[in-house]
Amino acid sequence: MAAEKRGFVSVDVAECKGCGLCVEACPVECLELEAGLNAYGVHPAHYTGAGCTGCGICFYDCPEPGAIEVMKIREAVHAPAHQG
Amino acid sequence: MLSKSDVFYDRYERKAELQHQTHYCPGCGHGIAHKLLAEAIHDLGAKDSTIFVSPVGCSVFAYYYFDVGNVQAAHGRTPAVATALKRSCPGSLVIGYQGDGDLAAIGTAEILHAANRGEAISIFFVNNAIYGMTGGQMAPTTLVGQTSTTTPWGRRPANEGYPIHVAELLATLEAPAYIERVSLHDGKNIMKARKAIRKALDIQRAGAGFTFVEILSPCPTIWKMTPVEAQRWVEEKLLPVFPLGILRDRRPAIAADGGPPRKPMAEVLGLTRDAAGAIPASGAGAAVQPVTVKVAGFGGQGVLLLGQMLAEIGLREGMEVSWLPSYGPEMRSGSAHCHVCIAGERIGSPLISNPDVLIAMNELSLRKFAPHVRAGGLILYNQDALPAGFDAAAARVVCVPASRIADDLGAARAANAVLLGALQAETATFGAEVALSVLVAAIRNPSLHELNRKAFQAGRSFAAERTAAA
Ligand code: SF4
Ligand code: SF4
Ligand code: SF4
């Protein structure tokens, strides 16, 4: 299974405070702060689109309870694809 | 999937806008600590049995975030409040959450004594070495040389002393079960903090004693750093002064003498009713009816004592009772009042908004409290007649000139005994015999017993004659 299939992360732009801790923490550097501003007036984080391993580090480093979500894609989900 | 815990409210109704964001500054460690706590509470399945005590400081609004039982404590008092909650609700998970100003400055006594008593509570101590909420004054944990608004030259031991190491201090005590210091400066340490928080709650669950986790936490705003710089500062500056690790991890060997005897209060006070010494079961005292009474008057009129006597009458008959005096300067002079509850079941609040009975020793109290007496209730007023223009509203008013009767007997102070007698005769709430024995027991000076007996009987006769005449 390819590494980029292991996880997916989504940032709630409206709740992100743009602190950048998730960007700093991500071991595979797949997060960045957007150039634009959110309604709060800060540069929110966003997923660059590939490479997330679903490790969850960004989730635990983020101080906002609802700003960031990590989906771990379990191997079982992909098992049929491998069989096929 | 990792997402917002259901232990957080969906919306934080603190203000109209931004109901999905905490009030913490970007990059503040409180948000991370909250997240770890919420997750631990969820995973323990303890959402419905948790009581969270919020402090004063930046985390003062924690109760807007955690969808659990919430209590807000006064400055520094979190461990004391948590103690009360845990002792009255032993089955619940009681969490105290405090910053360094709250815990290590004004609340030093509370944390020390709660830890020393080995209260089975968990205290999470967020240490960011500064007063965040109030703009950055020196905290007890501020580092030597660290500038703050009150140490603009940097903290100097010769003037401000050294930083207090709270975890180490508490670890000198016998009773705590678990003490650890963790940090939020990077992902690895956040996961260690996560584990420590869970462990503290687990140990509390197991009833093994006091648990304490000190959490080194970034405060980018007051430190005037970016969130990322603030994490680095925790690692480079705080860690050498506040080393991480477990300082205590054992079940304290507290002598198993069982503590004070668990006996009904009536028994402890020696208030056995029958010759066999049996204590009537709660609410079994058919001789006493449940009633709520407010006694109000001028300080020195025996207002509080009359209330106490009523409560004791209930107590002797095996009822649940409470007596709540008004506090403050009233105790010295001026007006005083007290609330008495006599109930067949446990009393939720000793505070009475709408009493069944008001005993008003003077006109001021009559005017102030009469409107609150419940419809169909009774007011005993210490005068020959009602004041002009007074509307008794929904309650029945009986004027008992108790002070005058007591004066005639020779002591104005016995007015409360007259009123006790009048209340006994006016209502079927309690028996004359038990009231008399309580009255005599309450008056220390034996030379006044006879006078008070007479006053009590005079009150009864007054009410009885009134009824007969009606
Ligand atoms: S889950 Fe891990 S890999 Fe994925 S974005 Fe977060 S930190 Fe990066
Ligand atoms: S850590 Fe959270 S609040 Fe900070 S930038 Fe990332 S998603 Fe936004
Ligand atoms: S002042 Fe410091 S501790 Fe308080 S909310 Fe802001 S960053 Fe957090």
PDB file of C-alpha atoms in Angstrom, chain B residues 100-235:
ATOM      1  CA  ASP B 100       0.377  28.762  38.358  1.00  0.00           C
ATOM      2  CA  GLY B 101      -0.994  32.003  39.767  1.00  0.00           C
ATOM      3  CA  ASP B 102      -4.113  30.276  41.038  1.00  0.00           C
ATOM      4  CA  LEU B 103      -2.425  27.157  42.381  1.00  0.00           C
ATOM      5  CA  ALA B 104       1.032  28.266  43.474  1.00  0.00           C
ATOM      6  CA  ALA B 105       0.267  31.773  44.757  1.00  0.00           C
ATOM      7  CA  ILE B 106      -3.121  32.435  46.295  1.00  0.00           C
ATOM      8  CA  GLY B 107      -4.014  28.741  46.460  1.00  0.00           C
ATOM      9  CA  THR B 108      -0.820  27.365  48.018  1.00  0.00           C
ATOM     10  CA  ALA B 109      -2.542  26.340  51.226  1.00  0.00           C
ATOM     11  CA  GLU B 110      -5.399  24.551  49.464  1.00  0.00           C
ATOM     12  CA  ILE B 111      -3.235  22.434  47.185  1.00  0.00           C
ATOM     13  CA  LEU B 112      -0.835  21.536  49.959  1.00  0.00           C
ATOM     14  CA  HIS B 113      -3.544  20.403  52.338  1.00  0.00           C
ATOM     15  CA  ALA B 114      -5.630  18.564  49.740  1.00  0.00           C
ATOM     16  CA  ALA B 115      -2.496  16.662  48.723  1.00  0.00           C
ATOM     17  CA  ASN B 116      -1.582  16.057  52.340  1.00  0.00           C
ATOM     18  CA  ARG B 117      -5.018  14.637  53.071  1.00  0.00           C
ATOM     19  CA  GLY B 118      -4.671  12.364  50.068  1.00  0.00           C
ATOM     20  CA  GLU B 119      -8.005  13.445  48.626  1.00  0.00           C
ATOM     21  CA  ALA B 120      -8.950  11.132  45.774  1.00  0.00           C
ATOM     22  CA  ILE B 121      -9.063  13.962  43.243  1.00  0.00           C
ATOM     23  CA  SER B 122      -6.926  14.789  40.206  1.00  0.00           C
ATOM     24  CA  ILE B 123      -5.388  18.227  39.891  1.00  0.00           C
ATOM     25  CA  PHE B 124      -3.933  19.352  36.574  1.00  0.00           C
ATOM     26  CA  PHE B 125      -1.524  22.208  37.068  1.00  0.00           C
ATOM     27  CA  VAL B 126      -0.748  24.242  33.967  1.00  0.00           C
ATOM     28  CA  ASN B 127       2.591  25.938  34.563  1.00  0.00           C
ATOM     29  CA  ASN B 128       3.597  28.629  32.083  1.00  0.00           C
ATOM     30  CA  ALA B 129       5.785  30.551  34.519  1.00  0.00           C
ATOM     31  CA  ILE B 130       3.757  33.749  34.298  1.00  0.00           C
ATOM     32  CA  TYR B 131       0.383  35.295  35.091  1.00  0.00           C
ATOM     33  CA  GLY B 132      -1.248  35.080  31.673  1.00  0.00           C
ATOM     34  CA  MET B 133      -4.747  36.336  32.380  1.00  0.00           C
ATOM     35  CA  THR B 134      -3.768  39.586  34.041  1.00  0.00           C
ATOM     36  CA  GLY B 135      -1.078  40.612  31.610  1.00  0.00           C
ATOM     37  CA  GLY B 136       2.134  38.976  32.718  1.00  0.00           C
ATOM     38  CA  GLN B 137       3.068  39.689  36.325  1.00  0.00           C
ATOM     39  CA  MET B 138       5.657  37.466  37.972  1.00  0.00           C
ATOM     40  CA  ALA B 139       4.306  34.086  39.073  1.00  0.00           C
ATOM     41  CA  PRO B 140       5.739  31.887  41.828  1.00  0.00           C
ATOM     42  CA  THR B 141       7.070  29.764  38.946  1.00  0.00           C
ATOM     43  CA  THR B 142       8.707  32.613  36.999  1.00  0.00           C
ATOM     44  CA  LEU B 143      12.319  31.729  36.210  1.00  0.00           C
ATOM     45  CA  VAL B 144      15.291  33.507  37.719  1.00  0.00           C
ATOM     46  CA  GLY B 145      16.156  36.326  35.350  1.00  0.00           C
ATOM     47  CA  GLN B 146      12.809  36.123  33.531  1.00  0.00           C
ATOM     48  CA  THR B 147      11.261  39.516  32.970  1.00  0.00           C
ATOM     49  CA  SER B 148       7.639  40.171  33.790  1.00  0.00           C
ATOM     50  CA  THR B 149       5.597  43.316  34.294  1.00  0.00           C
ATOM     51  CA  THR B 150       6.453  43.190  37.987  1.00  0.00           C
ATOM     52  CA  THR B 151      10.098  42.132  37.491  1.00  0.00           C
ATOM     53  CA  PRO B 152      11.082  44.289  34.523  1.00  0.00           C
ATOM     54  CA  TRP B 153      14.742  43.778  35.517  1.00  0.00           C
ATOM     55  CA  GLY B 154      14.258  40.013  35.582  1.00  0.00           C
ATOM     56  CA  ARG B 155      13.430  37.919  38.637  1.00  0.00           C
ATOM     57  CA  ARG B 156      16.163  38.193  41.247  1.00  0.00           C
ATOM     58  CA  PRO B 157      16.256  35.636  44.073  1.00  0.00           C
ATOM     59  CA  ALA B 158      17.478  38.274  46.527  1.00  0.00           C
ATOM     60  CA  ASN B 159      14.268  40.206  46.022  1.00  0.00           C
ATOM     61  CA  GLU B 160      11.626  37.779  44.678  1.00  0.00           C
ATOM     62  CA  GLY B 161      12.935  34.422  45.837  1.00  0.00           C
ATOM     63  CA  TYR B 162      13.341  31.347  43.654  1.00  0.00           C
ATOM     64  CA  PRO B 163      10.779  29.614  41.449  1.00  0.00           C
ATOM     65  CA  ILE B 164       8.586  27.197  43.382  1.00  0.00           C
ATOM     66  CA  HIS B 165       8.757  23.582  42.242  1.00  0.00           C
ATOM     67  CA  VAL B 166       5.248  22.517  43.044  1.00  0.00           C
ATOM     68  CA  ALA B 167       5.484  18.889  41.927  1.00  0.00           C
ATOM     69  CA  GLU B 168       8.615  18.371  44.046  1.00  0.00           C
ATOM     70  CA  LEU B 169       7.036  20.169  46.985  1.00  0.00           C
ATOM     71  CA  LEU B 170       3.971  17.930  46.925  1.00  0.00           C
ATOM     72  CA  ALA B 171       6.178  14.877  46.520  1.00  0.00           C
ATOM     73  CA  THR B 172       7.601  15.519  49.998  1.00  0.00           C
ATOM     74  CA  LEU B 173       4.192  14.634  51.433  1.00  0.00           C
ATOM     75  CA  GLU B 174       3.193  11.117  52.438  1.00  0.00           C
ATOM     76  CA  ALA B 175      -0.296  10.900  51.033  1.00  0.00           C
ATOM     77  CA  PRO B 176      -0.179  11.607  47.260  1.00  0.00           C
ATOM     78  CA  ALA B 177      -0.477   8.551  45.037  1.00  0.00           C
ATOM     79  CA  TYR B 178       0.812   9.931  41.769  1.00  0.00           C
ATOM     80  CA  ILE B 179       2.743  13.048  40.803  1.00  0.00           C
ATOM     81  CA  GLU B 180       4.260  13.656  37.402  1.00  0.00           C
ATOM     82  CA  ARG B 181       5.551  16.641  35.473  1.00  0.00           C
ATOM     83  CA  VAL B 182       5.026  16.660  31.719  1.00  0.00           C
ATOM     84  CA  SER B 183       5.408  19.220  28.950  1.00  0.00           C
ATOM     85  CA  LEU B 184       3.591  20.298  25.811  1.00  0.00           C
ATOM     86  CA  HIS B 185       6.616  21.439  23.793  1.00  0.00           C
ATOM     87  CA  ASP B 186       6.504  18.805  21.067  1.00  0.00           C
ATOM     88  CA  GLY B 187       4.522  15.875  19.758  1.00  0.00           C
ATOM     89  CA  LYS B 188       6.427  13.255  21.708  1.00  0.00           C
ATOM     90  CA  ASN B 189       5.964  15.074  24.990  1.00  0.00           C
ATOM     91  CA  ILE B 190       2.333  15.813  24.273  1.00  0.00           C
ATOM     92  CA  MET B 191       1.813  12.058  23.996  1.00  0.00           C
ATOM     93  CA  LYS B 192       3.559  11.604  27.347  1.00  0.00           C
ATOM     94  CA  ALA B 193       1.273  14.236  28.819  1.00  0.00           C
ATOM     95  CA  ARG B 194      -1.676  12.343  27.344  1.00  0.00           C
ATOM     96  CA  LYS B 195      -0.554   9.214  29.122  1.00  0.00           C
ATOM     97  CA  ALA B 196       0.013  10.999  32.439  1.00  0.00           C
ATOM     98  CA  ILE B 197      -3.441  12.577  32.359  1.00  0.00           C
ATOM     99  CA  ARG B 198      -5.045   9.195  31.756  1.00  0.00           C
ATOM    100  CA  LYS B 199      -3.010   7.621  34.484  1.00  0.00           C
ATOM    101  CA  ALA B 200      -4.032  10.289  37.002  1.00  0.00           C
ATOM    102  CA  LEU B 201      -7.690   9.733  36.199  1.00  0.00           C
ATOM    103  CA  ASP B 202      -7.292   5.958  36.278  1.00  0.00           C
ATOM    104  CA  ILE B 203      -5.731   6.118  39.723  1.00  0.00           C
ATOM    105  CA  GLN B 204      -8.499   8.378  40.948  1.00  0.00           C
ATOM    106  CA  ARG B 205     -11.000   5.889  39.584  1.00  0.00           C
ATOM    107  CA  ALA B 206      -9.300   3.134  41.513  1.00  0.00           C
ATOM    108  CA  GLY B 207      -9.686   5.237  44.652  1.00  0.00           C
ATOM    109  CA  ALA B 208      -5.966   5.147  45.342  1.00  0.00           C
ATOM    110  CA  GLY B 209      -5.561   8.747  46.426  1.00  0.00           C
ATOM    111  CA  PHE B 210      -4.406  12.164  45.330  1.00  0.00           C
ATOM    112  CA  THR B 211      -3.078  12.553  41.799  1.00  0.00           C
ATOM    113  CA  PHE B 212      -1.296  15.559  40.357  1.00  0.00           C
ATOM    114  CA  VAL B 213       0.076  16.339  36.916  1.00  0.00           C
ATOM    115  CA  GLU B 214       2.112  19.485  36.357  1.00  0.00           C
ATOM    116  CA  ILE B 215       1.988  20.494  32.706  1.00  0.00           C
ATOM    117  CA  LEU B 216       4.633  22.860  31.317  1.00  0.00           C
ATOM    118  CA  SER B 217       2.744  24.897  28.796  1.00  0.00           C
ATOM    119  CA  PRO B 218       3.535  27.623  26.273  1.00  0.00           C
ATOM    120  CA  CYS B 219       2.086  31.122  26.659  1.00  0.00           C
ATOM    121  CA  PRO B 220       3.032  32.787  23.371  1.00  0.00           C
ATOM    122  CA  THR B 221       1.128  35.983  24.112  1.00  0.00           C
ATOM    123  CA  ILE B 222       2.741  36.986  27.371  1.00  0.00           C
ATOM    124  CA  TRP B 223       6.133  35.602  26.426  1.00  0.00           C
ATOM    125  CA  LYS B 224       5.824  37.702  23.246  1.00  0.00           C
ATOM    126  CA  MET B 225       6.808  34.848  20.963  1.00  0.00           C
ATOM    127  CA  THR B 226       5.322  32.986  18.052  1.00  0.00           C
ATOM    128  CA  PRO B 227       3.632  29.720  19.042  1.00  0.00           C
ATOM    129  CA  VAL B 228       6.519  27.736  17.597  1.00  0.00           C
ATOM    130  CA  GLU B 229       9.117  29.860  19.438  1.00  0.00           C
ATOM    131  CA  ALA B 230       7.121  29.437  22.626  1.00  0.00           C
ATOM    132  CA  GLN B 231       7.310  25.642  22.342  1.00  0.00           C
ATOM    133  CA  ARG B 232      11.057  25.923  21.919  1.00  0.00           C
ATOM    134  CA  TRP B 233      11.269  28.211  24.959  1.00  0.00           C
ATOM    135  CA  VAL B 234       9.510  25.603  27.065  1.00  0.00           C
ATOM    136  CA  GLU B 235      12.085  23.074  26.009  1.00  0.00           C
TER     137      GLU B 235
END
